[in-house]
Coordinates of C-alpha atoms in Angstrom, one line a residue:
M1 CA -21.7 64.6 66.4
N2 CA -22.8 62.8 63.6
P3 CA -22.4 65.1 60.4
D4 CA -25.7 63.7 58.9
A5 CA -27.3 65.6 61.9
L6 CA -26.4 68.9 60.5
R7 CA -28.0 68.0 57.1
G8 CA -30.7 70.9 56.6
H9 CA -29.5 73.1 59.3
M10 CA -26.2 74.4 58.1
D11 CA -27.8 77.6 56.5
A12 CA -29.4 78.5 59.8
L13 CA -26.1 77.7 61.5
L14 CA -24.1 80.0 59.1
L15 CA -26.6 82.8 59.0
S16 CA -26.7 82.8 62.7
V17 CA -22.7 83.0 63.2
L18 CA -22.9 86.0 61.0
E19 CA -25.7 87.7 62.3
A20 CA -23.3 89.9 64.8
E21 CA -20.5 90.9 62.4
P22 CA -19.0 90.0 59.2
L23 CA -16.5 87.2 59.1
H24 CA -14.2 85.2 56.7
G25 CA -14.6 81.6 56.0
Y26 CA -12.1 80.5 58.4
A27 CA -13.5 82.6 61.2
I28 CA -17.1 81.3 60.4
I29 CA -15.6 77.6 61.1
E30 CA -14.0 78.8 64.4
A31 CA -17.3 80.6 65.5
L32 CA -19.3 77.4 64.7
Q33 CA -16.8 75.3 66.8
E34 CA -16.6 77.7 69.7
R35 CA -20.4 78.4 69.8
S36 CA -21.0 74.6 70.1
G37 CA -18.6 74.1 73.0
G38 CA -16.2 72.4 70.3
V39 CA -18.9 69.8 69.2
L40 CA -19.3 71.0 65.6
T41 CA -16.4 70.5 63.5
V42 CA -17.6 71.6 60.0
P43 CA -15.1 70.9 57.1
T44 CA -14.0 73.9 54.7
G45 CA -15.3 71.7 51.9
T46 CA -19.1 72.1 53.4
V47 CA -18.8 75.8 54.4
Y48 CA -17.6 77.5 51.4
P49 CA -19.7 76.0 49.0
A50 CA -22.7 76.7 51.3
L51 CA -21.4 80.4 51.7
R52 CA -21.5 80.9 48.0
R53 CA -24.9 79.3 47.5
L54 CA -26.3 81.7 50.2
E55 CA -24.7 84.8 48.7
R56 CA -26.1 83.6 45.1
I57 CA -29.6 83.5 46.5
G58 CA -29.2 86.9 48.3
Y59 CA -28.9 86.0 52.1
L60 CA -25.2 87.0 52.1
A61 CA -23.1 89.5 50.5
S62 CA -18.9 89.5 50.4
E63 CA -16.4 91.6 49.9
W64 CA -12.5 91.4 50.1
A65 CA -10.9 92.7 53.3
T66 CA -7.6 92.6 54.7
V67 CA -7.8 90.4 57.8
G68 CA -4.6 89.9 60.0
G69 CA -2.6 91.3 57.0
R70 CA -4.1 88.7 54.5
K71 CA -6.6 89.4 51.8
R72 CA -9.8 87.3 52.6
R73 CA -13.3 87.1 51.4
T74 CA -15.7 88.3 54.3
Y75 CA -19.3 87.5 54.4
R76 CA -22.2 89.7 56.1
L77 CA -25.9 89.0 56.3
T78 CA -28.3 91.1 54.1
D79 CA -31.6 92.1 54.9
S80 CA -33.1 89.2 53.2
G81 CA -30.7 87.1 55.2
R82 CA -31.8 88.7 58.3
R83 CA -35.7 87.6 57.6
Q84 CA -34.5 84.1 56.5
L85 CA -32.5 83.5 59.8
E86 CA -35.8 84.7 61.8
G87 CA -37.8 82.0 59.6
E88 CA -34.9 79.7 60.1
R89 CA -35.3 80.1 64.0
S90 CA -39.1 79.7 63.9
A91 CA -39.2 76.7 62.1
W92 CA -36.3 75.1 64.4
R93 CA -38.4 75.8 67.6
E94 CA -41.3 74.1 66.2
F95 CA -39.2 71.3 64.9
A96 CA -37.4 70.9 68.2
G97 CA -40.7 71.1 70.2
V98 CA -42.2 68.3 68.2
I99 CA -39.4 66.1 68.2
G100 CA -39.1 66.9 72.1
S101 CA -42.4 65.8 72.5
V102 CA -42.1 62.6 70.7
L103 CA -38.8 61.6 72.5
R104 CA -40.1 62.5 76.0
A105 CA -40.4 59.8 78.3
E106 CA -44.0 58.6 78.6
T107 CA -45.3 59.7 82.0
R108 CA -48.8 58.1 82.0
A109 CA -49.2 55.0 83.8
T110 CA -50.2 52.2 81.8
T111 CA -53.4 50.0 82.7

């Protein structure tokens, strides 16, 4: 998948992956890949800065936890992050609907 296609959607993807449970950075990357059927391979250099930014603006909170015997920073959605995710989903449905309308093959007969 073209990495440019993700531009503008990374926040929604990260928030969505964290909706069910707190995860550490590498687990977030794995979840993105798994939920996309292996299509999304997002580099750590993209994910970690985005996680820190989302934490700064209050959509995520983090804490240190021991995972698999290793100390890792885990991230979880805040209430503000859950509201933002719902807004992102709504905006995505609208965007996908509009783009879908434009890309659909014309079904009217030409005269």
